Amino acid sequence: QKKAMGRLMDNARGLLGIVDALLDYSKIERGEIGLFVKRGDVRPLLDQLQQEFAPLESKKPFKVRYEVGDDVPLIETDWGKLKNVLSNILSNAIKFTDQGAVRLSVVAGSNGSVSFVVSDTGIGIPKDLIPLIFDKFRQLDGSPARNYEGTGLGLTISKNLAELIGGKIEVESEVGKGSTFKVTVPV
């Protein structure tokens, strides 16, 4: 019974995630999403992400490494939206990595910015398909027998939210070697 309830809870969380993604996307499309900007330190955000992703990590042979540079300043941003962006990217990194490592590093930029760099040793993305990953409802493996679940909205929402808070997302990837997503936001 405990095992069945665990599966039920996992499925319910998955459905809630899909509903939340659809609601977020519809708000972005209608321009009904505002900003709640607050000044703060990045470390509590990383602590929250670490706690939230612990259950997903437990199914993998690795632990996500969280690193913050000593020179990272306080930033003024909408923490909820930044967390949503990083959650989507980190979730994908964990989902698409079976062996190796996933890392979230926070580094100070030289031009009054801070970058959140999520790198993994997962399956990678073909270079010609990188621009397509931000299209709504786009999944690179669209076959009925695909190995990975999702709605194809996470990166679309992440890109829109990153731009809303004045940031941007850059991607580098190599098939079979992994991906690096760099989310840069102004201080």
PDB file of C-alpha atoms in Angstrom:
ATOM      1  CA  GLN A   1       0.000   0.000   0.000  1.00  0.00           C
ATOM      2  CA  LYS A   2       2.887   2.329   0.816  1.00  0.00           C
ATOM      3  CA  LYS A   3       4.463   1.695  -2.587  1.00  0.00           C
ATOM      4  CA  ALA A   4       1.165   2.304  -4.398  1.00  0.00           C
ATOM      5  CA  MET A   5       0.604   5.562  -2.481  1.00  0.00           C
ATOM      6  CA  GLY A   6       4.122   6.672  -3.372  1.00  0.00           C
ATOM      7  CA  ARG A   7       3.429   6.114  -7.077  1.00  0.00           C
ATOM      8  CA  LEU A   8       0.095   7.885  -6.737  1.00  0.00           C
ATOM      9  CA  MET A   9       1.756  10.902  -5.101  1.00  0.00           C
ATOM     10  CA  ASP A  10       4.476  11.002  -7.795  1.00  0.00           C
ATOM     11  CA  ASN A  11       1.831  10.941 -10.530  1.00  0.00           C
ATOM     12  CA  ALA A  12      -0.226  13.632  -8.785  1.00  0.00           C
ATOM     13  CA  ARG A  13       2.875  15.859  -8.530  1.00  0.00           C
ATOM     14  CA  GLY A  14       3.547  15.255 -12.222  1.00  0.00           C
ATOM     15  CA  LEU A  15       0.008  16.281 -13.163  1.00  0.00           C
ATOM     16  CA  LEU A  16       0.215  19.346 -10.932  1.00  0.00           C
ATOM     17  CA  GLY A  17       3.450  20.291 -12.700  1.00  0.00           C
ATOM     18  CA  ILE A  18       1.734  20.048 -16.091  1.00  0.00           C
ATOM     19  CA  VAL A  19      -1.219  22.165 -14.945  1.00  0.00           C
ATOM     20  CA  ASP A  20       1.133  24.767 -13.433  1.00  0.00           C
ATOM     21  CA  ALA A  21       3.165  24.913 -16.661  1.00  0.00           C
ATOM     22  CA  LEU A  22       0.021  25.430 -18.753  1.00  0.00           C
ATOM     23  CA  LEU A  23      -1.255  28.155 -16.415  1.00  0.00           C
ATOM     24  CA  ASP A  24       2.136  29.922 -16.395  1.00  0.00           C
ATOM     25  CA  TYR A  25       2.328  29.758 -20.166  1.00  0.00           C
ATOM     26  CA  SER A  26      -1.185  31.148 -20.632  1.00  0.00           C
ATOM     27  CA  LYS A  27      -0.413  34.055 -18.272  1.00  0.00           C
ATOM     28  CA  ILE A  28       2.765  34.844 -20.191  1.00  0.00           C
ATOM     29  CA  GLU A  29       0.898  34.690 -23.521  1.00  0.00           C
ATOM     30  CA  ARG A  30      -1.757  37.118 -22.243  1.00  0.00           C
ATOM     31  CA  GLY A  31       0.824  39.448 -20.684  1.00  0.00           C
ATOM     32  CA  GLU A  32      -0.764  39.008 -17.256  1.00  0.00           C
ATOM     33  CA  ILE A  33       2.396  38.207 -15.376  1.00  0.00           C
ATOM     34  CA  GLY A  34       3.953  40.881 -13.186  1.00  0.00           C
ATOM     35  CA  LEU A  35       7.181  41.193 -11.262  1.00  0.00           C
ATOM     36  CA  PHE A  36       7.811  41.004  -7.526  1.00  0.00           C
ATOM     37  CA  VAL A  37      11.380  42.254  -7.205  1.00  0.00           C
ATOM     38  CA  LYS A  38      13.356  41.872  -3.993  1.00  0.00           C
ATOM     39  CA  ARG A  39      17.050  42.158  -3.127  1.00  0.00           C
ATOM     40  CA  GLY A  40      18.712  39.073  -1.697  1.00  0.00           C
ATOM     41  CA  ASP A  41      21.401  36.414  -1.635  1.00  0.00           C
ATOM     42  CA  VAL A  42      21.395  33.452  -4.049  1.00  0.00           C
ATOM     43  CA  ARG A  43      22.247  30.851  -1.396  1.00  0.00           C
ATOM     44  CA  PRO A  44      18.709  30.434   0.030  1.00  0.00           C
ATOM     45  CA  LEU A  45      17.450  29.879  -3.530  1.00  0.00           C
ATOM     46  CA  LEU A  46      20.000  27.102  -4.034  1.00  0.00           C
ATOM     47  CA  ASP A  47      18.986  25.556  -0.701  1.00  0.00           C
ATOM     48  CA  GLN A  48      15.340  25.492  -1.866  1.00  0.00           C
ATOM     49  CA  LEU A  49      16.287  23.893  -5.184  1.00  0.00           C
ATOM     50  CA  GLN A  50      18.420  21.303  -3.407  1.00  0.00           C
ATOM     51  CA  GLN A  51      15.527  20.312  -1.138  1.00  0.00           C
ATOM     52  CA  GLU A  52      13.012  20.165  -3.995  1.00  0.00           C
ATOM     53  CA  PHE A  53      15.206  18.039  -6.246  1.00  0.00           C
ATOM     54  CA  ALA A  54      16.355  15.579  -3.573  1.00  0.00           C
ATOM     55  CA  PRO A  55      13.552  13.075  -4.424  1.00  0.00           C
ATOM     56  CA  LEU A  56      14.408  13.184  -8.156  1.00  0.00           C
ATOM     57  CA  GLU A  57      18.119  12.817  -7.368  1.00  0.00           C
ATOM     58  CA  SER A  58      17.452   9.767  -5.202  1.00  0.00           C
ATOM     59  CA  LYS A  59      16.595   7.820  -8.368  1.00  0.00           C
ATOM     60  CA  LYS A  60      19.951   8.699  -9.977  1.00  0.00           C
ATOM     61  CA  PRO A  61      23.502   7.464  -9.287  1.00  0.00           C
ATOM     62  CA  PHE A  62      24.706  11.031  -8.625  1.00  0.00           C
ATOM     63  CA  LYS A  63      23.941  14.082  -6.511  1.00  0.00           C
ATOM     64  CA  VAL A  64      23.610  17.538  -8.034  1.00  0.00           C
ATOM     65  CA  ARG A  65      26.531  19.755  -7.048  1.00  0.00           C
ATOM     66  CA  TYR A  66      25.607  23.302  -6.030  1.00  0.00           C
ATOM     67  CA  GLU A  67      28.395  25.896  -6.075  1.00  0.00           C
ATOM     68  CA  VAL A  68      28.433  29.643  -5.401  1.00  0.00           C
ATOM     69  CA  GLY A  69      31.428  31.830  -6.189  1.00  0.00           C
ATOM     70  CA  ASP A  70      32.802  33.907  -3.302  1.00  0.00           C
ATOM     71  CA  ASP A  71      32.416  37.119  -5.306  1.00  0.00           C
ATOM     72  CA  VAL A  72      28.698  36.666  -6.141  1.00  0.00           C
ATOM     73  CA  PRO A  73      26.913  39.842  -4.996  1.00  0.00           C
ATOM     74  CA  LEU A  74      23.373  40.270  -3.721  1.00  0.00           C
ATOM     75  CA  ILE A  75      20.957  40.564  -6.618  1.00  0.00           C
ATOM     76  CA  GLU A  76      17.654  42.313  -7.117  1.00  0.00           C
ATOM     77  CA  THR A  77      15.223  40.111  -9.025  1.00  0.00           C
ATOM     78  CA  ASP A  78      11.900  38.318  -8.962  1.00  0.00           C
ATOM     79  CA  TRP A  79      13.021  35.258  -7.001  1.00  0.00           C
ATOM     80  CA  GLY A  80       9.940  33.192  -7.813  1.00  0.00           C
ATOM     81  CA  LYS A  81      10.427  33.606 -11.543  1.00  0.00           C
ATOM     82  CA  LEU A  82      14.172  32.958 -11.315  1.00  0.00           C
ATOM     83  CA  LYS A  83      13.454  29.805  -9.305  1.00  0.00           C
ATOM     84  CA  ASN A  84      10.958  28.659 -11.950  1.00  0.00           C
ATOM     85  CA  VAL A  85      13.564  29.162 -14.705  1.00  0.00           C
ATOM     86  CA  LEU A  86      16.244  27.246 -12.812  1.00  0.00           C
ATOM     87  CA  SER A  87      13.809  24.491 -11.754  1.00  0.00           C
ATOM     88  CA  ASN A  88      12.857  23.783 -15.363  1.00  0.00           C
ATOM     89  CA  ILE A  89      16.473  23.680 -16.527  1.00  0.00           C
ATOM     90  CA  LEU A  90      17.708  21.668 -13.543  1.00  0.00           C
ATOM     91  CA  SER A  91      14.831  19.207 -13.906  1.00  0.00           C
ATOM     92  CA  ASN A  92      15.797  18.598 -17.543  1.00  0.00           C
ATOM     93  CA  ALA A  93      19.467  18.204 -16.645  1.00  0.00           C
ATOM     94  CA  ILE A  94      18.629  15.533 -14.064  1.00  0.00           C
ATOM     95  CA  LYS A  95      16.058  13.838 -16.316  1.00  0.00           C
ATOM     96  CA  PHE A  96      18.391  13.570 -19.323  1.00  0.00           C
ATOM     97  CA  THR A  97      21.479  12.445 -17.356  1.00  0.00           C
ATOM     98  CA  ASP A  98      21.784   8.801 -16.381  1.00  0.00           C
ATOM     99  CA  GLN A  99      25.497   8.675 -15.527  1.00  0.00           C
ATOM    100  CA  GLY A 100      28.061  11.316 -14.663  1.00  0.00           C
ATOM    101  CA  ALA A 101      27.207  14.630 -13.071  1.00  0.00           C
ATOM    102  CA  VAL A 102      24.861  17.595 -12.898  1.00  0.00           C
ATOM    103  CA  ARG A 103      26.098  20.894 -11.491  1.00  0.00           C
ATOM    104  CA  LEU A 104      24.551  24.284 -10.757  1.00  0.00           C
ATOM    105  CA  SER A 105      27.221  26.970 -10.420  1.00  0.00           C
ATOM    106  CA  VAL A 106      26.561  30.619  -9.643  1.00  0.00           C
ATOM    107  CA  VAL A 107      29.245  33.029 -10.850  1.00  0.00           C
ATOM    108  CA  ALA A 108      29.610  36.808 -10.908  1.00  0.00           C
ATOM    109  CA  GLY A 109      29.773  38.387 -14.347  1.00  0.00           C
ATOM    110  CA  SER A 110      32.076  41.242 -15.266  1.00  0.00           C
ATOM    111  CA  ASN A 111      29.287  43.552 -16.425  1.00  0.00           C
ATOM    112  CA  GLY A 112      26.989  43.778 -13.389  1.00  0.00           C
ATOM    113  CA  SER A 113      25.381  40.401 -13.883  1.00  0.00           C
ATOM    114  CA  VAL A 114      25.229  37.002 -12.240  1.00  0.00           C
ATOM    115  CA  SER A 115      25.120  33.729 -14.169  1.00  0.00           C
ATOM    116  CA  PHE A 116      23.509  30.484 -13.055  1.00  0.00           C
ATOM    117  CA  VAL A 117      25.223  27.729 -15.028  1.00  0.00           C
ATOM    118  CA  VAL A 118      23.547  24.301 -15.154  1.00  0.00           C
ATOM    119  CA  SER A 119      25.814  21.699 -16.735  1.00  0.00           C
ATOM    120  CA  ASP A 120      25.289  17.982 -17.175  1.00  0.00           C
ATOM    121  CA  THR A 121      26.876  14.943 -18.780  1.00  0.00           C
ATOM    122  CA  GLY A 122      23.581  13.776 -20.254  1.00  0.00           C
ATOM    123  CA  ILE A 123      22.447  12.871 -23.746  1.00  0.00           C
ATOM    124  CA  GLY A 124      23.094  16.319 -25.226  1.00  0.00           C
ATOM    125  CA  ILE A 125      21.298  18.203 -27.973  1.00  0.00           C
ATOM    126  CA  PRO A 126      22.269  18.284 -31.658  1.00  0.00           C
ATOM    127  CA  LYS A 127      23.606  21.780 -32.469  1.00  0.00           C
ATOM    128  CA  ASP A 128      21.106  22.336 -35.289  1.00  0.00           C
ATOM    129  CA  LEU A 129      18.202  21.608 -32.924  1.00  0.00           C
ATOM    130  CA  ILE A 130      19.244  23.946 -30.078  1.00  0.00           C
ATOM    131  CA  PRO A 131      17.151  26.885 -31.416  1.00  0.00           C
ATOM    132  CA  LEU A 132      14.067  24.628 -31.468  1.00  0.00           C
ATOM    133  CA  ILE A 133      14.161  23.635 -27.793  1.00  0.00           C
ATOM    134  CA  PHE A 134      12.527  26.929 -26.784  1.00  0.00           C
ATOM    135  CA  ASP A 135       9.500  26.411 -29.084  1.00  0.00           C
ATOM    136  CA  LYS A 136       6.260  25.755 -27.236  1.00  0.00           C
ATOM    137  CA  PHE A 137       5.184  22.119 -26.978  1.00  0.00           C
ATOM    138  CA  ARG A 138       8.447  21.104 -28.687  1.00  0.00           C
ATOM    139  CA  GLN A 139      10.105  17.864 -27.698  1.00  0.00           C
ATOM    140  CA  LEU A 140      13.117  16.749 -29.687  1.00  0.00           C
ATOM    141  CA  ASP A 141      11.978  13.128 -29.441  1.00  0.00           C
ATOM    142  CA  GLY A 142       8.360  13.285 -30.554  1.00  0.00           C
ATOM    143  CA  SER A 143       7.969   9.559 -31.139  1.00  0.00           C
ATOM    144  CA  PRO A 144       5.211   7.692 -29.288  1.00  0.00           C
ATOM    145  CA  ALA A 145       7.830   5.431 -27.706  1.00  0.00           C
ATOM    146  CA  ARG A 146      10.029   8.245 -26.364  1.00  0.00           C
ATOM    147  CA  ASN A 147      11.963   7.637 -23.156  1.00  0.00           C
ATOM    148  CA  TYR A 148      11.409  11.014 -21.491  1.00  0.00           C
ATOM    149  CA  GLU A 149       8.215  12.617 -20.229  1.00  0.00           C
ATOM    150  CA  GLY A 150       7.203  16.261 -20.378  1.00  0.00           C
ATOM    151  CA  THR A 151       4.913  18.802 -21.992  1.00  0.00           C
ATOM    152  CA  GLY A 152       7.466  20.693 -24.052  1.00  0.00           C
ATOM    153  CA  LEU A 153       6.663  23.929 -22.208  1.00  0.00           C
ATOM    154  CA  GLY A 154       9.409  24.093 -19.553  1.00  0.00           C
ATOM    155  CA  LEU A 155      12.077  25.751 -21.691  1.00  0.00           C
ATOM    156  CA  THR A 156       9.552  28.006 -23.429  1.00  0.00           C
ATOM    157  CA  ILE A 157       8.397  29.290 -20.049  1.00  0.00           C
ATOM    158  CA  SER A 158      11.986  29.552 -18.812  1.00  0.00           C
ATOM    159  CA  LYS A 159      13.058  31.672 -21.781  1.00  0.00           C
ATOM    160  CA  ASN A 160      10.066  33.993 -21.404  1.00  0.00           C
ATOM    161  CA  LEU A 161      10.518  34.366 -17.643  1.00  0.00           C
ATOM    162  CA  ALA A 162      14.272  34.950 -17.980  1.00  0.00           C
ATOM    163  CA  GLU A 163      13.585  37.752 -20.463  1.00  0.00           C
ATOM    164  CA  LEU A 164      10.858  39.158 -18.206  1.00  0.00           C
ATOM    165  CA  ILE A 165      13.362  39.580 -15.349  1.00  0.00           C
ATOM    166  CA  GLY A 166      15.902  41.173 -17.710  1.00  0.00           C
ATOM    167  CA  GLY A 167      17.983  38.067 -18.283  1.00  0.00           C
ATOM    168  CA  LYS A 168      18.810  35.632 -21.038  1.00  0.00           C
ATOM    169  CA  ILE A 169      19.522  31.936 -21.533  1.00  0.00           C
ATOM    170  CA  GLU A 170      22.442  30.611 -23.558  1.00  0.00           C
ATOM    171  CA  VAL A 171      22.927  26.946 -24.472  1.00  0.00           C
ATOM    172  CA  GLU A 172      25.922  24.864 -25.476  1.00  0.00           C
ATOM    173  CA  SER A 173      25.602  21.156 -26.067  1.00  0.00           C
ATOM    174  CA  GLU A 174      27.219  18.154 -27.667  1.00  0.00           C
ATOM    175  CA  VAL A 175      25.396  14.912 -28.350  1.00  0.00           C
ATOM    176  CA  GLY A 176      26.554  12.181 -25.998  1.00  0.00           C
ATOM    177  CA  LYS A 177      28.606  14.581 -23.867  1.00  0.00           C
ATOM    178  CA  GLY A 178      26.021  16.808 -22.209  1.00  0.00           C
ATOM    179  CA  SER A 179      24.650  20.336 -22.125  1.00  0.00           C
ATOM    180  CA  THR A 180      25.311  23.640 -20.428  1.00  0.00           C
ATOM    181  CA  PHE A 181      22.537  26.177 -19.881  1.00  0.00           C
ATOM    182  CA  LYS A 182      23.664  29.610 -18.713  1.00  0.00           C
ATOM    183  CA  VAL A 183      21.011  31.905 -17.244  1.00  0.00           C
ATOM    184  CA  THR A 184      22.371  35.427 -16.855  1.00  0.00           C
ATOM    185  CA  VAL A 185      20.452  38.049 -14.868  1.00  0.00           C
ATOM    186  CA  PRO A 186      21.332  41.641 -14.004  1.00  0.00           C
ATOM    187  CA  VAL A 187      22.464  42.403 -10.448  1.00  0.00           C
TER     188      VAL A 187
END
